[in-house]
mmCIF file of C-alpha atoms in Angstrom:
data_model
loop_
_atom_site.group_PDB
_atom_site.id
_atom_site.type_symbol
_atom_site.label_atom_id
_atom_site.label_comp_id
_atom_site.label_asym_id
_atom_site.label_seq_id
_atom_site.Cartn_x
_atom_site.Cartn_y
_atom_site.Cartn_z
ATOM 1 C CA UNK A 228 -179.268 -5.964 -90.491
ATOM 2 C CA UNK A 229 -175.812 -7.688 -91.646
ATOM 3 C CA UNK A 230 -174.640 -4.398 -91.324
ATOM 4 C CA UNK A 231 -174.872 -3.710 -87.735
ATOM 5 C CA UNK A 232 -174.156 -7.193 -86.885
ATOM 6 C CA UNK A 233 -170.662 -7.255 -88.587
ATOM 7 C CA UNK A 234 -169.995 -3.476 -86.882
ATOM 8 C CA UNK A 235 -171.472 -5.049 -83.546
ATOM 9 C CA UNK A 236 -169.366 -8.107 -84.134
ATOM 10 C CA UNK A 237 -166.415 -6.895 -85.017
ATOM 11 C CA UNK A 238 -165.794 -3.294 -84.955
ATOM 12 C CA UNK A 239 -167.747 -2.138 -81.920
ATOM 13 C CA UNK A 240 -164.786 -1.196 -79.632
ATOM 14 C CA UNK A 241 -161.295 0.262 -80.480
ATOM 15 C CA UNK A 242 -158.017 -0.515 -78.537
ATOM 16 C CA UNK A 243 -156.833 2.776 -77.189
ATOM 17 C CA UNK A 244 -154.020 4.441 -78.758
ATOM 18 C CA UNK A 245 -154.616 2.169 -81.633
ATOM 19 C CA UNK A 246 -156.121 1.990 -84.421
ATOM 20 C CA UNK A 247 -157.258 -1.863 -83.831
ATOM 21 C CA UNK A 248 -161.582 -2.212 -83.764
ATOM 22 C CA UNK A 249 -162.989 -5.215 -82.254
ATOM 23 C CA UNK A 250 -166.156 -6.780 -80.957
ATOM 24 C CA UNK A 251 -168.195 -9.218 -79.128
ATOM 25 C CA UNK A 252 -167.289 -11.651 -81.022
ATOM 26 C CA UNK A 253 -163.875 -11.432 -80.134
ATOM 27 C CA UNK A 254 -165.273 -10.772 -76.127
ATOM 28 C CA UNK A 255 -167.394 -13.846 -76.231
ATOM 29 C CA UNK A 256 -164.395 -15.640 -78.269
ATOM 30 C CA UNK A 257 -162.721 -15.586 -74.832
ATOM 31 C CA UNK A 258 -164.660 -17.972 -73.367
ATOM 32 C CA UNK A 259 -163.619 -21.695 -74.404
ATOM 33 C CA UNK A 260 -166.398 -23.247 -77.286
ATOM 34 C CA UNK A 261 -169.309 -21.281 -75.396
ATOM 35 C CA UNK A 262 -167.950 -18.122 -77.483
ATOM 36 C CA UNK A 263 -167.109 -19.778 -80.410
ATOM 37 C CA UNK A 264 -170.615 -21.312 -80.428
ATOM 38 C CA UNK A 265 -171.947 -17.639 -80.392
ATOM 39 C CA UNK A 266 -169.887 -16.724 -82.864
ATOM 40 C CA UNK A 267 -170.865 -18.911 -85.329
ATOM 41 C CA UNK A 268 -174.817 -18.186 -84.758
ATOM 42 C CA UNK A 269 -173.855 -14.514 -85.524
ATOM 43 C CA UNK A 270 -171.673 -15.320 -88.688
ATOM 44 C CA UNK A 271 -174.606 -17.644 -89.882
ATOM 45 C CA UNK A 272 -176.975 -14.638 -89.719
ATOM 46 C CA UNK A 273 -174.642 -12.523 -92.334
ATOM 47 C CA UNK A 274 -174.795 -16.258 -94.279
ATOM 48 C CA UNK A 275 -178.947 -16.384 -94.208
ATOM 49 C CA UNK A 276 -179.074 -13.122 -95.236
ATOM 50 C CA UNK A 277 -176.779 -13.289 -98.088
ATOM 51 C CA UNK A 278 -178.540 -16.163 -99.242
ATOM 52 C CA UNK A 279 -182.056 -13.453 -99.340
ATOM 53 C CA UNK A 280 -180.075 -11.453 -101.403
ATOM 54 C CA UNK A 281 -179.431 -13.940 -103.591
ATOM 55 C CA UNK A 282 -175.955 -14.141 -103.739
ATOM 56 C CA UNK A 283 -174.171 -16.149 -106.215
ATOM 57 C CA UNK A 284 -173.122 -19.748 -104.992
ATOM 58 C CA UNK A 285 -168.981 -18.959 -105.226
ATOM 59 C CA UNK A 286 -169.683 -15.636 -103.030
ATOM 60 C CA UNK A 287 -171.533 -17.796 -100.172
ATOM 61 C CA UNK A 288 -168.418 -20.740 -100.435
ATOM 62 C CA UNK A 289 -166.292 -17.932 -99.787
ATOM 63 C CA UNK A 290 -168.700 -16.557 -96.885
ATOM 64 C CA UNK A 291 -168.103 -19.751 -95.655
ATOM 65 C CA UNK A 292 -164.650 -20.523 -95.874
ATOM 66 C CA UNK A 293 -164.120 -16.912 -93.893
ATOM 67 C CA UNK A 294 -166.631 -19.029 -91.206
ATOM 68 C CA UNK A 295 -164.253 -21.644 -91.008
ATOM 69 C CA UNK A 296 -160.860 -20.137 -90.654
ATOM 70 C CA UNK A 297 -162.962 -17.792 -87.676
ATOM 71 C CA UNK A 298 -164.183 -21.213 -86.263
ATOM 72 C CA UNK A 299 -160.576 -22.589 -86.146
ATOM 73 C CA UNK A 300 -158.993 -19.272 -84.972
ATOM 74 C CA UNK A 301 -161.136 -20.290 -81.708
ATOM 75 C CA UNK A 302 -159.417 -23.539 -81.169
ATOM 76 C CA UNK A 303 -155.857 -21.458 -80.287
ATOM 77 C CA UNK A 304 -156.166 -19.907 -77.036
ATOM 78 C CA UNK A 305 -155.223 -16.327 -76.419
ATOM 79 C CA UNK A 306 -153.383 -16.387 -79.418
ATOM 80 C CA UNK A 307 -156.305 -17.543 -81.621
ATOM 81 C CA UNK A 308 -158.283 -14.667 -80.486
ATOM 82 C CA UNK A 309 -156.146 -11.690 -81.163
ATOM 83 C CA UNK A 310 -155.996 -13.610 -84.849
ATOM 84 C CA UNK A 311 -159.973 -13.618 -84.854
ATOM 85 C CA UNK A 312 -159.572 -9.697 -84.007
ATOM 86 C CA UNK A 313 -157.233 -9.459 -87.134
ATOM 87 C CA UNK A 314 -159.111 -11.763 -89.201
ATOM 88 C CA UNK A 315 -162.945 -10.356 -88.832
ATOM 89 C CA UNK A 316 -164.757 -12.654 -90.944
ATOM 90 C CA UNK A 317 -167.709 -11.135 -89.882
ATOM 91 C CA UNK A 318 -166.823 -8.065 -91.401
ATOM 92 C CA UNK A 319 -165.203 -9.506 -94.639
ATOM 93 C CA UNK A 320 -168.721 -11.434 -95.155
ATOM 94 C CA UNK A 321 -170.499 -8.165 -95.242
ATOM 95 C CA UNK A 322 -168.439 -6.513 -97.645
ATOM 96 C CA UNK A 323 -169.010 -9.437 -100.027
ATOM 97 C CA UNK A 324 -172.483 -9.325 -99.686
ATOM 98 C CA UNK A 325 -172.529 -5.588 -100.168
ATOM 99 C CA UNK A 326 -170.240 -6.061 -103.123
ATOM 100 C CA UNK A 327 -172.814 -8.273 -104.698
ATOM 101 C CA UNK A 328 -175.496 -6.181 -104.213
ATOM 102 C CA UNK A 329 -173.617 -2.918 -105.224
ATOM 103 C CA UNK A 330 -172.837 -4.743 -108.520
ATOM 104 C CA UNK A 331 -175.831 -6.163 -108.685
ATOM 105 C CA UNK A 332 -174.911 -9.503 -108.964
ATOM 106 C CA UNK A 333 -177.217 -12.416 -107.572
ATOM 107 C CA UNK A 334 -179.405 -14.771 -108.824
ATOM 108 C CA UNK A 335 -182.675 -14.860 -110.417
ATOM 109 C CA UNK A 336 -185.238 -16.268 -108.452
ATOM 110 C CA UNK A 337 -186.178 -18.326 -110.847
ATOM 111 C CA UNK A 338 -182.544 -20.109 -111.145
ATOM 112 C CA UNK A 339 -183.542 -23.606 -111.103
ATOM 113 C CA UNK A 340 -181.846 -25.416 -107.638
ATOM 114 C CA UNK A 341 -180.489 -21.819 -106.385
ATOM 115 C CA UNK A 342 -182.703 -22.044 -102.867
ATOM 116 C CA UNK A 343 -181.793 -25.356 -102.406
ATOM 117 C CA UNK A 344 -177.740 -25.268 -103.317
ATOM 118 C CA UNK A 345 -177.844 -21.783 -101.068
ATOM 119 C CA UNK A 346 -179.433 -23.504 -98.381
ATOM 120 C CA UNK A 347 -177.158 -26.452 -98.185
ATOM 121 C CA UNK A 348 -173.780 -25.015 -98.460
ATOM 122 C CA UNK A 349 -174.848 -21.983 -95.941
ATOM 123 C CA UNK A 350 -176.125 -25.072 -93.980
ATOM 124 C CA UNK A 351 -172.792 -27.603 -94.714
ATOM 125 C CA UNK A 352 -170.460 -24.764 -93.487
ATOM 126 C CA UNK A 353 -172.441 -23.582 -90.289
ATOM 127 C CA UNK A 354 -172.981 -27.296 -89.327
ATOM 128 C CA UNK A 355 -169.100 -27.904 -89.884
ATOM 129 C CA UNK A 356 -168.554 -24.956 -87.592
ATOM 130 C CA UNK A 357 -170.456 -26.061 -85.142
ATOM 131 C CA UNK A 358 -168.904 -30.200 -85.157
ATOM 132 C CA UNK A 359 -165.833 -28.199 -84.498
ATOM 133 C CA UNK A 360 -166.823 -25.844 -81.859
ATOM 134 C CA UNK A 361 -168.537 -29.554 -80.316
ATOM 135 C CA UNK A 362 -165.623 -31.159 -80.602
ATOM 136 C CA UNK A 363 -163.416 -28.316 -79.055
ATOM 137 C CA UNK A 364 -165.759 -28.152 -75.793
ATOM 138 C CA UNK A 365 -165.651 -31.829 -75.231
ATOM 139 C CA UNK A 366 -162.246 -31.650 -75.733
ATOM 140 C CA UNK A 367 -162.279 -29.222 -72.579
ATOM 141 C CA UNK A 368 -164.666 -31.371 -70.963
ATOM 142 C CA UNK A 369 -162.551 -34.479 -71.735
ATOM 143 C CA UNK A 370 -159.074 -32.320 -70.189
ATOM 144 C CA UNK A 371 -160.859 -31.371 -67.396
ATOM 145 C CA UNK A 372 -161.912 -34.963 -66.620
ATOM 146 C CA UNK A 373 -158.746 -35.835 -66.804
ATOM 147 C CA UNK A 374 -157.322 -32.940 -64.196
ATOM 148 C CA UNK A 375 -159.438 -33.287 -61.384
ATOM 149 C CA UNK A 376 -159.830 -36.130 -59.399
#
């Protein structure tokens, strides 16, 4: 599953004449906090299912950090989008979950506090995300207010 939604994320589509891939969550990152709101859902999935995996607690930081720097790629218009195109955090997360499992490293089940450390840092950096992405639409809200009459 994490898989296809990192391809379908960000690789679906190359530029012609180039060698540049992109993907809907570059297309939806066009539209102001609605698209960054989708992107972060789909990111979170690749999260979720690292944490079923199992993967170690610095691995799903990481994941998240690579959520973050996507989520404030958003805020820069135009130019913040051909960055999220370059930066693919969707497709970075995958390979370090497919890393981890290649190596086989994760964490036993029984690791006392693993569930409930994964949980809250996958849950800490999606609901960061998403004060951000909040805070960028009623920022538009707010300038829009402000333009019309």
């Amino acid at each position: 599953m994490s898989r296809t939604l990192a391809r379908f994320s960000d690789d679906l589509l190359t530029i012609p004449g180039t060698n540049v891939r992109f993907g809907a969550d570059a297309v939806v990152g066009l539209i102001p906090g609605v698209g960054d709101l989708i992107g972060t859902g789909l990111s979170s999935a690749i999260m979720v299912d690292a944490v079923r995996q199992r993967v170690p607690i610095p691995v799903l930081a990481r994941m998240g950090l690579n959520l973050l720097v996507d989520t404030g790629l958003g805020f820069i218009p135009v130019v913040g989008d051909a960055a999220d195109v370059l930066h693919r955090a969707n497709r970075k997360n995958y390979r370090l979950l497919e890393r981890c499992v290649a190596e086989g490293r994760h964490v036993d089940v029984s690791a006392r506090g693993y569930l409930g450390l994964a949980i809250a840092t996958v849950a800490g950096f999606i609901l960061v995300s998403l004060v951000l992405v909040g805070l960028l639409i009623w920022g538009i809200i707010a300038g829009v207010g402000a333009i019309l009459p």
